[in-house]
């Protein structure tokens, strides 16, 4: 019997996962959590064998949870990532980790992930588990797997957190906190930046493109034009236009022009995908 913790900030997604896990008599859900803080508390209290961990959560995402587990020297459970990343982003994984499942969760895909977890637990191969975890974090973050393994061995944070998780935007006496993972793309409008988010909103930030680019993780954002930055996980296609120019098609069907000087950077995004 494996003790399980389910972590997801979306109540319906969490409820759906709990419903599906009821079909597995070898799994016992000991806690469900709606955010990263609750996850850390539950893992410390229950020391579960397996955690279904949502990647994208406000405040403390799945990577930050892993980082805190390391910093607090808590036992590292087996992890199955749960993510809303689109298939084109996941195509680069070639996952050797315990596994991931894509939202909305498919029953067969979940079964395969659970089978992997059970086999890994039965083998009790701790070093293999660390290697698998390092591989999936490497795929998700762009960090070298050997570097992540070294961090695990030295009980250092798994994820480099020098880039902020959110950007604060002041407007008309209010401050809006925009999560970086929710940013689709950014374009310049004079002395202002227009930050376009996944919910269709546009936030105006008074900052230069260079200043904003330095705040964004280059593994997740690519400069495609002197006045545009794009989240790589929103890129669906790179199109060549009849006039010889290029443009990106994003997951929200928005198109963004690619300038000649940044074309090679953009093509790097598609390598290995």
PDB file of C-alpha atoms in Angstrom:
ATOM      1  CA  UNK A   1       0.000   0.000   0.000  1.00  0.00           C
ATOM      2  CA  UNK A   2       1.402   3.385  -1.048  1.00  0.00           C
ATOM      3  CA  UNK A   3       0.440   6.499   0.898  1.00  0.00           C
ATOM      4  CA  UNK A   4      -0.403   9.288  -1.529  1.00  0.00           C
ATOM      5  CA  UNK A   5      -0.713  13.088  -1.378  1.00  0.00           C
ATOM      6  CA  UNK A   6      -2.585  14.917  -4.157  1.00  0.00           C
ATOM      7  CA  UNK A   7      -1.596  18.537  -4.819  1.00  0.00           C
ATOM      8  CA  UNK A   8      -3.574  20.769  -7.194  1.00  0.00           C
ATOM      9  CA  UNK A   9      -4.842  24.327  -6.822  1.00  0.00           C
ATOM     10  CA  UNK A  10      -7.906  23.595  -8.981  1.00  0.00           C
ATOM     11  CA  UNK A  11     -10.645  21.999  -6.804  1.00  0.00           C
ATOM     12  CA  UNK A  12     -12.326  20.228  -9.743  1.00  0.00           C
ATOM     13  CA  UNK A  13      -9.040  18.805 -11.011  1.00  0.00           C
ATOM     14  CA  UNK A  14      -8.180  17.654  -7.487  1.00  0.00           C
ATOM     15  CA  UNK A  15     -11.608  16.047  -7.058  1.00  0.00           C
ATOM     16  CA  UNK A  16     -11.251  14.299 -10.416  1.00  0.00           C
ATOM     17  CA  UNK A  17      -7.846  12.898  -9.465  1.00  0.00           C
ATOM     18  CA  UNK A  18      -9.162  11.642  -6.123  1.00  0.00           C
ATOM     19  CA  UNK A  19     -12.053   9.945  -7.902  1.00  0.00           C
ATOM     20  CA  UNK A  20      -9.705   8.159 -10.288  1.00  0.00           C
ATOM     21  CA  UNK A  21      -7.310   7.102  -7.538  1.00  0.00           C
ATOM     22  CA  UNK A  22     -10.170   5.382  -5.703  1.00  0.00           C
ATOM     23  CA  UNK A  23      -9.974   2.710  -8.401  1.00  0.00           C
ATOM     24  CA  UNK A  24      -6.503   1.663  -7.179  1.00  0.00           C
ATOM     25  CA  UNK A  25      -6.621  -0.466  -3.996  1.00  0.00           C
ATOM     26  CA  UNK A  26      -2.822  -0.259  -3.675  1.00  0.00           C
ATOM     27  CA  UNK A  27      -3.016   3.520  -3.187  1.00  0.00           C
ATOM     28  CA  UNK A  28      -4.213   5.304  -0.042  1.00  0.00           C
ATOM     29  CA  UNK A  29      -4.735   9.070  -0.254  1.00  0.00           C
ATOM     30  CA  UNK A  30      -3.626  10.505   3.091  1.00  0.00           C
ATOM     31  CA  UNK A  31      -3.977  14.189   2.180  1.00  0.00           C
ATOM     32  CA  UNK A  32      -5.169  16.546  -0.541  1.00  0.00           C
ATOM     33  CA  UNK A  33      -3.669  20.021  -0.905  1.00  0.00           C
ATOM     34  CA  UNK A  34      -4.711  23.163  -2.724  1.00  0.00           C
ATOM     35  CA  UNK A  35      -1.358  24.949  -2.751  1.00  0.00           C
ATOM     36  CA  UNK A  36       2.366  24.497  -2.245  1.00  0.00           C
ATOM     37  CA  UNK A  37       2.354  25.446   1.444  1.00  0.00           C
ATOM     38  CA  UNK A  38      -0.296  22.835   2.235  1.00  0.00           C
ATOM     39  CA  UNK A  39       1.721  20.305   0.235  1.00  0.00           C
ATOM     40  CA  UNK A  40       4.864  20.900   2.285  1.00  0.00           C
ATOM     41  CA  UNK A  41       2.929  20.568   5.544  1.00  0.00           C
ATOM     42  CA  UNK A  42       1.225  17.369   4.384  1.00  0.00           C
ATOM     43  CA  UNK A  43       4.472  15.803   3.154  1.00  0.00           C
ATOM     44  CA  UNK A  44       6.199  16.655   6.443  1.00  0.00           C
ATOM     45  CA  UNK A  45       3.327  15.179   8.452  1.00  0.00           C
ATOM     46  CA  UNK A  46       2.531  12.054   6.431  1.00  0.00           C
ATOM     47  CA  UNK A  47       5.853  11.348   4.667  1.00  0.00           C
ATOM     48  CA  UNK A  48       3.967   9.858   1.695  1.00  0.00           C
ATOM     49  CA  UNK A  49       5.387   7.357  -0.739  1.00  0.00           C
ATOM     50  CA  UNK A  50       3.958   9.134  -3.767  1.00  0.00           C
ATOM     51  CA  UNK A  51       2.860  12.700  -4.579  1.00  0.00           C
ATOM     52  CA  UNK A  52       0.747  13.802  -7.526  1.00  0.00           C
ATOM     53  CA  UNK A  53       2.180  17.308  -7.898  1.00  0.00           C
ATOM     54  CA  UNK A  54       0.636  20.063  -9.999  1.00  0.00           C
ATOM     55  CA  UNK A  55       3.333  21.961 -11.889  1.00  0.00           C
ATOM     56  CA  UNK A  56       1.581  25.311 -12.226  1.00  0.00           C
ATOM     57  CA  UNK A  57       0.209  26.774  -8.984  1.00  0.00           C
ATOM     58  CA  UNK A  58       0.071  30.393  -7.809  1.00  0.00           C
ATOM     59  CA  UNK A  59       2.519  31.481  -5.126  1.00  0.00           C
ATOM     60  CA  UNK A  60       4.514  28.269  -4.891  1.00  0.00           C
ATOM     61  CA  UNK A  61       4.533  26.067  -7.977  1.00  0.00           C
ATOM     62  CA  UNK A  62       5.504  22.397  -8.160  1.00  0.00           C
ATOM     63  CA  UNK A  63       9.182  23.188  -8.686  1.00  0.00           C
ATOM     64  CA  UNK A  64       9.238  25.439  -5.638  1.00  0.00           C
ATOM     65  CA  UNK A  65       7.706  22.607  -3.598  1.00  0.00           C
ATOM     66  CA  UNK A  66      10.600  20.348  -4.620  1.00  0.00           C
ATOM     67  CA  UNK A  67      13.043  23.101  -3.748  1.00  0.00           C
ATOM     68  CA  UNK A  68      11.528  23.538  -0.278  1.00  0.00           C
ATOM     69  CA  UNK A  69      11.603  19.782   0.338  1.00  0.00           C
ATOM     70  CA  UNK A  70      15.331  19.909  -0.257  1.00  0.00           C
ATOM     71  CA  UNK A  71      15.912  23.014   1.842  1.00  0.00           C
ATOM     72  CA  UNK A  72      13.937  21.567   4.766  1.00  0.00           C
ATOM     73  CA  UNK A  73      15.654  18.189   4.295  1.00  0.00           C
ATOM     74  CA  UNK A  74      12.322  16.398   4.170  1.00  0.00           C
ATOM     75  CA  UNK A  75      12.173  12.852   2.739  1.00  0.00           C
ATOM     76  CA  UNK A  76      11.772  13.024  -1.026  1.00  0.00           C
ATOM     77  CA  UNK A  77       8.679  11.054  -2.119  1.00  0.00           C
ATOM     78  CA  UNK A  78       8.194   9.616  -5.566  1.00  0.00           C
ATOM     79  CA  UNK A  79       6.651  12.313  -7.747  1.00  0.00           C
ATOM     80  CA  UNK A  80       4.218  12.182 -10.652  1.00  0.00           C
ATOM     81  CA  UNK A  81       3.901  15.634 -12.175  1.00  0.00           C
ATOM     82  CA  UNK A  82       0.474  16.835 -13.213  1.00  0.00           C
ATOM     83  CA  UNK A  83       0.634  19.588 -15.803  1.00  0.00           C
ATOM     84  CA  UNK A  84      -1.505  21.648 -18.147  1.00  0.00           C
ATOM     85  CA  UNK A  85       1.406  22.118 -20.572  1.00  0.00           C
ATOM     86  CA  UNK A  86       0.268  21.474 -24.118  1.00  0.00           C
ATOM     87  CA  UNK A  87       1.438  18.408 -26.047  1.00  0.00           C
ATOM     88  CA  UNK A  88       3.871  20.409 -28.150  1.00  0.00           C
ATOM     89  CA  UNK A  89       5.743  21.440 -25.000  1.00  0.00           C
ATOM     90  CA  UNK A  90       5.751  17.929 -23.581  1.00  0.00           C
ATOM     91  CA  UNK A  91       7.057  16.449 -26.829  1.00  0.00           C
ATOM     92  CA  UNK A  92      10.592  17.365 -25.726  1.00  0.00           C
ATOM     93  CA  UNK A  93      10.396  15.431 -22.469  1.00  0.00           C
ATOM     94  CA  UNK A  94      11.283  11.846 -23.401  1.00  0.00           C
ATOM     95  CA  UNK A  95      10.546  11.361 -19.734  1.00  0.00           C
ATOM     96  CA  UNK A  96      12.708   9.033 -17.671  1.00  0.00           C
ATOM     97  CA  UNK A  97      11.240  10.286 -14.405  1.00  0.00           C
ATOM     98  CA  UNK A  98       8.571   8.455 -12.476  1.00  0.00           C
ATOM     99  CA  UNK A  99       6.235  10.155 -14.932  1.00  0.00           C
ATOM    100  CA  UNK A 100       3.895  13.014 -15.702  1.00  0.00           C
ATOM    101  CA  UNK A 101       0.199  13.135 -16.601  1.00  0.00           C
ATOM    102  CA  UNK A 102      -1.372  15.807 -18.740  1.00  0.00           C
ATOM    103  CA  UNK A 103      -4.542  17.701 -17.817  1.00  0.00           C
ATOM    104  CA  UNK A 104      -7.279  16.711 -18.439  1.00  0.00           C
ATOM    105  CA  UNK A 105      -6.090  13.398 -17.038  1.00  0.00           C
ATOM    106  CA  UNK A 106      -6.734  10.349 -19.209  1.00  0.00           C
ATOM    107  CA  UNK A 107      -7.438   7.064 -17.406  1.00  0.00           C
ATOM    108  CA  UNK A 108      -4.962   4.978 -19.413  1.00  0.00           C
ATOM    109  CA  UNK A 109      -2.175   7.530 -19.109  1.00  0.00           C
ATOM    110  CA  UNK A 110      -2.732   7.688 -15.359  1.00  0.00           C
ATOM    111  CA  UNK A 111      -2.633   3.899 -15.110  1.00  0.00           C
ATOM    112  CA  UNK A 112       0.740   3.763 -16.851  1.00  0.00           C
ATOM    113  CA  UNK A 113       2.150   6.415 -14.520  1.00  0.00           C
ATOM    114  CA  UNK A 114       0.871   4.620 -11.428  1.00  0.00           C
ATOM    115  CA  UNK A 115       2.307   1.306 -12.647  1.00  0.00           C
ATOM    116  CA  UNK A 116       5.698   2.984 -12.993  1.00  0.00           C
ATOM    117  CA  UNK A 117       5.462   4.392  -9.485  1.00  0.00           C
ATOM    118  CA  UNK A 118       4.506   1.042  -7.951  1.00  0.00           C
ATOM    119  CA  UNK A 119       7.364  -0.757  -9.706  1.00  0.00           C
ATOM    120  CA  UNK A 120       9.837   1.916  -8.633  1.00  0.00           C
ATOM    121  CA  UNK A 121       8.631   1.724  -5.044  1.00  0.00           C
ATOM    122  CA  UNK A 122       8.856  -2.046  -4.972  1.00  0.00           C
ATOM    123  CA  UNK A 123      12.433  -1.926  -6.273  1.00  0.00           C
ATOM    124  CA  UNK A 124      13.378   0.599  -3.550  1.00  0.00           C
ATOM    125  CA  UNK A 125      16.124   1.897  -5.820  1.00  0.00           C
ATOM    126  CA  UNK A 126      16.746   5.300  -4.251  1.00  0.00           C
ATOM    127  CA  UNK A 127      19.568   6.309  -6.588  1.00  0.00           C
ATOM    128  CA  UNK A 128      17.470   5.407  -9.623  1.00  0.00           C
ATOM    129  CA  UNK A 129      14.640   7.502  -8.189  1.00  0.00           C
ATOM    130  CA  UNK A 130      16.948  10.484  -7.816  1.00  0.00           C
ATOM    131  CA  UNK A 131      18.145  10.029 -11.392  1.00  0.00           C
ATOM    132  CA  UNK A 132      14.585   9.834 -12.660  1.00  0.00           C
ATOM    133  CA  UNK A 133      13.568  12.941 -10.740  1.00  0.00           C
ATOM    134  CA  UNK A 134      16.630  14.778 -12.037  1.00  0.00           C
ATOM    135  CA  UNK A 135      15.708  13.858 -15.614  1.00  0.00           C
ATOM    136  CA  UNK A 136      12.159  15.206 -15.397  1.00  0.00           C
ATOM    137  CA  UNK A 137      13.210  18.419 -13.632  1.00  0.00           C
ATOM    138  CA  UNK A 138      15.892  18.849 -16.290  1.00  0.00           C
ATOM    139  CA  UNK A 139      13.317  18.488 -19.039  1.00  0.00           C
ATOM    140  CA  UNK A 140      10.985  20.953 -17.369  1.00  0.00           C
ATOM    141  CA  UNK A 141      13.530  23.603 -16.381  1.00  0.00           C
ATOM    142  CA  UNK A 142      16.393  23.237 -18.859  1.00  0.00           C
ATOM    143  CA  UNK A 143      18.957  22.596 -16.119  1.00  0.00           C
ATOM    144  CA  UNK A 144      21.581  19.908 -16.679  1.00  0.00           C
ATOM    145  CA  UNK A 145      20.529  16.581 -15.115  1.00  0.00           C
ATOM    146  CA  UNK A 146      23.996  15.962 -13.654  1.00  0.00           C
ATOM    147  CA  UNK A 147      23.852  19.361 -11.952  1.00  0.00           C
ATOM    148  CA  UNK A 148      20.468  18.486 -10.450  1.00  0.00           C
ATOM    149  CA  UNK A 149      21.820  15.126  -9.201  1.00  0.00           C
ATOM    150  CA  UNK A 150      24.714  16.935  -7.566  1.00  0.00           C
ATOM    151  CA  UNK A 151      22.247  19.265  -5.842  1.00  0.00           C
ATOM    152  CA  UNK A 152      20.252  16.271  -4.622  1.00  0.00           C
ATOM    153  CA  UNK A 153      23.384  14.600  -3.252  1.00  0.00           C
ATOM    154  CA  UNK A 154      24.427  17.810  -1.493  1.00  0.00           C
ATOM    155  CA  UNK A 155      20.881  18.418  -0.246  1.00  0.00           C
ATOM    156  CA  UNK A 156      20.811  21.706  -2.134  1.00  0.00           C
ATOM    157  CA  UNK A 157      17.718  23.221  -3.793  1.00  0.00           C
ATOM    158  CA  UNK A 158      16.771  21.312  -6.938  1.00  0.00           C
ATOM    159  CA  UNK A 159      15.525  24.358  -8.823  1.00  0.00           C
ATOM    160  CA  UNK A 160      17.404  27.586  -9.417  1.00  0.00           C
ATOM    161  CA  UNK A 161      15.053  30.316  -8.180  1.00  0.00           C
ATOM    162  CA  UNK A 162      16.937  33.475  -9.131  1.00  0.00           C
ATOM    163  CA  UNK A 163      14.096  34.509 -11.437  1.00  0.00           C
ATOM    164  CA  UNK A 164      10.876  35.833  -9.846  1.00  0.00           C
ATOM    165  CA  UNK A 165       7.678  33.782  -9.953  1.00  0.00           C
ATOM    166  CA  UNK A 166       5.564  36.910 -10.365  1.00  0.00           C
ATOM    167  CA  UNK A 167       5.801  40.479 -11.616  1.00  0.00           C
ATOM    168  CA  UNK A 168       4.114  43.340  -9.738  1.00  0.00           C
ATOM    169  CA  UNK A 169       2.411  45.898 -11.972  1.00  0.00           C
ATOM    170  CA  UNK A 170       1.272  49.285 -10.633  1.00  0.00           C
ATOM    171  CA  UNK A 171      -1.733  50.923 -12.268  1.00  0.00           C
ATOM    172  CA  UNK A 172      -4.096  53.658 -11.016  1.00  0.00           C
ATOM    173  CA  UNK A 173      -3.158  53.207  -7.373  1.00  0.00           C
ATOM    174  CA  UNK A 174      -3.420  49.393  -7.563  1.00  0.00           C
ATOM    175  CA  UNK A 175      -0.746  46.724  -7.710  1.00  0.00           C
ATOM    176  CA  UNK A 176      -1.484  43.578  -9.712  1.00  0.00           C
ATOM    177  CA  UNK A 177       0.635  40.468  -9.199  1.00  0.00           C
ATOM    178  CA  UNK A 178       1.008  38.625 -12.512  1.00  0.00           C
ATOM    179  CA  UNK A 179       2.412  35.097 -12.380  1.00  0.00           C
ATOM    180  CA  UNK A 180       5.265  34.670 -14.835  1.00  0.00           C
ATOM    181  CA  UNK A 181       4.006  31.257 -16.016  1.00  0.00           C
ATOM    182  CA  UNK A 182       0.750  32.950 -17.068  1.00  0.00           C
ATOM    183  CA  UNK A 183       2.493  35.360 -19.441  1.00  0.00           C
ATOM    184  CA  UNK A 184       1.946  34.405 -23.099  1.00  0.00           C
ATOM    185  CA  UNK A 185       3.988  37.147 -24.704  1.00  0.00           C
ATOM    186  CA  UNK A 186       5.181  40.718 -24.262  1.00  0.00           C
ATOM    187  CA  UNK A 187       5.451  43.585 -26.737  1.00  0.00           C
ATOM    188  CA  UNK A 188       6.781  47.110 -26.423  1.00  0.00           C
ATOM    189  CA  UNK A 189       4.608  50.201 -26.769  1.00  0.00           C
ATOM    190  CA  UNK A 190       6.889  53.205 -26.480  1.00  0.00           C
ATOM    191  CA  UNK A 191       8.165  53.426 -22.901  1.00  0.00           C
ATOM    192  CA  UNK A 192       5.732  50.732 -21.758  1.00  0.00           C
ATOM    193  CA  UNK A 193       5.530  46.946 -21.960  1.00  0.00           C
ATOM    194  CA  UNK A 194       2.236  45.253 -22.834  1.00  0.00           C
ATOM    195  CA  UNK A 195       2.122  41.941 -20.964  1.00  0.00           C
ATOM    196  CA  UNK A 196      -0.409  39.552 -22.506  1.00  0.00           C
ATOM    197  CA  UNK A 197      -1.568  36.749 -20.200  1.00  0.00           C
ATOM    198  CA  UNK A 198      -3.281  33.412 -20.741  1.00  0.00           C
ATOM    199  CA  UNK A 199      -6.654  34.768 -19.524  1.00  0.00           C
ATOM    200  CA  UNK A 200      -6.720  37.251 -22.416  1.00  0.00           C
ATOM    201  CA  UNK A 201      -5.844  40.317 -20.331  1.00  0.00           C
ATOM    202  CA  UNK A 202      -3.181  42.882 -21.171  1.00  0.00           C
ATOM    203  CA  UNK A 203      -1.237  44.544 -18.352  1.00  0.00           C
ATOM    204  CA  UNK A 204       0.775  47.723 -18.897  1.00  0.00           C
ATOM    205  CA  UNK A 205       4.201  47.841 -17.245  1.00  0.00           C
ATOM    206  CA  UNK A 206       6.479  50.882 -17.249  1.00  0.00           C
ATOM    207  CA  UNK A 207       9.809  49.211 -17.864  1.00  0.00           C
ATOM    208  CA  UNK A 208      12.213  48.798 -20.780  1.00  0.00           C
ATOM    209  CA  UNK A 209      12.333  45.607 -22.804  1.00  0.00           C
ATOM    210  CA  UNK A 210      15.928  45.016 -21.681  1.00  0.00           C
ATOM    211  CA  UNK A 211      15.002  45.379 -17.991  1.00  0.00           C
ATOM    212  CA  UNK A 212      12.070  42.978 -18.317  1.00  0.00           C
ATOM    213  CA  UNK A 213      14.098  40.450 -20.308  1.00  0.00           C
ATOM    214  CA  UNK A 214      16.640  40.278 -17.469  1.00  0.00           C
ATOM    215  CA  UNK A 215      13.847  39.359 -15.033  1.00  0.00           C
ATOM    216  CA  UNK A 216      12.491  36.510 -17.158  1.00  0.00           C
ATOM    217  CA  UNK A 217      14.004  33.027 -17.173  1.00  0.00           C
ATOM    218  CA  UNK A 218      15.688  32.569 -20.584  1.00  0.00           C
ATOM    219  CA  UNK A 219      14.785  28.878 -20.473  1.00  0.00           C
ATOM    220  CA  UNK A 220      11.097  29.863 -20.556  1.00  0.00           C
ATOM    221  CA  UNK A 221      11.127  33.089 -22.587  1.00  0.00           C
ATOM    222  CA  UNK A 222      12.746  33.910 -25.914  1.00  0.00           C
ATOM    223  CA  UNK A 223      13.283  37.315 -27.514  1.00  0.00           C
ATOM    224  CA  UNK A 224      11.809  37.112 -31.027  1.00  0.00           C
ATOM    225  CA  UNK A 225      11.978  40.771 -32.008  1.00  0.00           C
ATOM    226  CA  UNK A 226      13.530  43.927 -30.601  1.00  0.00           C
ATOM    227  CA  UNK A 227      10.060  44.715 -29.272  1.00  0.00           C
ATOM    228  CA  UNK A 228       8.671  41.237 -28.439  1.00  0.00           C
ATOM    229  CA  UNK A 229       9.328  38.361 -25.993  1.00  0.00           C
ATOM    230  CA  UNK A 230       7.412  35.060 -26.097  1.00  0.00           C
ATOM    231  CA  UNK A 231       6.829  32.270 -23.578  1.00  0.00           C
ATOM    232  CA  UNK A 232       8.263  29.176 -25.295  1.00  0.00           C
ATOM    233  CA  UNK A 233       5.483  26.980 -23.885  1.00  0.00           C
ATOM    234  CA  UNK A 234       2.906  28.967 -25.866  1.00  0.00           C
ATOM    235  CA  UNK A 235       4.621  28.483 -29.232  1.00  0.00           C
ATOM    236  CA  UNK A 236       2.737  26.176 -31.591  1.00  0.00           C
ATOM    237  CA  UNK A 237       4.253  26.922 -35.000  1.00  0.00           C
ATOM    238  CA  UNK A 238       7.008  28.841 -36.747  1.00  0.00           C
ATOM    239  CA  UNK A 239       5.726  29.947 -40.152  1.00  0.00           C
ATOM    240  CA  UNK A 240       7.631  31.271 -43.146  1.00  0.00           C
ATOM    241  CA  UNK A 241       5.644  33.964 -44.956  1.00  0.00           C
ATOM    242  CA  UNK A 242       5.592  34.524 -48.754  1.00  0.00           C
ATOM    243  CA  UNK A 243       7.782  37.623 -48.344  1.00  0.00           C
ATOM    244  CA  UNK A 244      10.498  35.549 -46.655  1.00  0.00           C
ATOM    245  CA  UNK A 245       9.762  36.779 -43.143  1.00  0.00           C
ATOM    246  CA  UNK A 246       8.849  34.496 -40.225  1.00  0.00           C
ATOM    247  CA  UNK A 247       6.123  34.576 -37.621  1.00  0.00           C
ATOM    248  CA  UNK A 248       5.137  32.502 -34.603  1.00  0.00           C
ATOM    249  CA  UNK A 249       1.669  31.120 -33.979  1.00  0.00           C
ATOM    250  CA  UNK A 250       0.873  30.898 -30.265  1.00  0.00           C
ATOM    251  CA  UNK A 251      -1.547  28.583 -28.500  1.00  0.00           C
ATOM    252  CA  UNK A 252      -4.124  31.408 -28.282  1.00  0.00           C
ATOM    253  CA  UNK A 253      -3.862  31.770 -32.106  1.00  0.00           C
ATOM    254  CA  UNK A 254      -2.038  35.095 -31.753  1.00  0.00           C
ATOM    255  CA  UNK A 255       0.725  35.642 -34.317  1.00  0.00           C
ATOM    256  CA  UNK A 256       4.006  37.362 -33.447  1.00  0.00           C
ATOM    257  CA  UNK A 257       6.543  38.548 -36.015  1.00  0.00           C
ATOM    258  CA  UNK A 258      10.088  37.156 -35.787  1.00  0.00           C
ATOM    259  CA  UNK A 259      12.851  39.522 -36.883  1.00  0.00           C
ATOM    260  CA  UNK A 260      15.809  38.218 -38.888  1.00  0.00           C
ATOM    261  CA  UNK A 261      18.284  38.946 -36.101  1.00  0.00           C
ATOM    262  CA  UNK A 262      16.372  36.754 -33.626  1.00  0.00           C
ATOM    263  CA  UNK A 263      15.367  33.951 -36.024  1.00  0.00           C
ATOM    264  CA  UNK A 264      18.166  31.583 -34.955  1.00  0.00           C
ATOM    265  CA  UNK A 265      17.202  31.965 -31.271  1.00  0.00           C
ATOM    266  CA  UNK A 266      13.633  30.999 -32.095  1.00  0.00           C
ATOM    267  CA  UNK A 267      14.708  27.953 -34.100  1.00  0.00           C
ATOM    268  CA  UNK A 268      16.576  26.680 -31.029  1.00  0.00           C
ATOM    269  CA  UNK A 269      13.189  26.299 -29.315  1.00  0.00           C
ATOM    270  CA  UNK A 270      12.182  23.656 -31.838  1.00  0.00           C
ATOM    271  CA  UNK A 271      15.364  21.582 -31.562  1.00  0.00           C
ATOM    272  CA  UNK A 272      14.643  18.255 -29.884  1.00  0.00           C
ATOM    273  CA  UNK A 273      10.891  18.900 -29.952  1.00  0.00           C
TER     274      UNK A 273
END
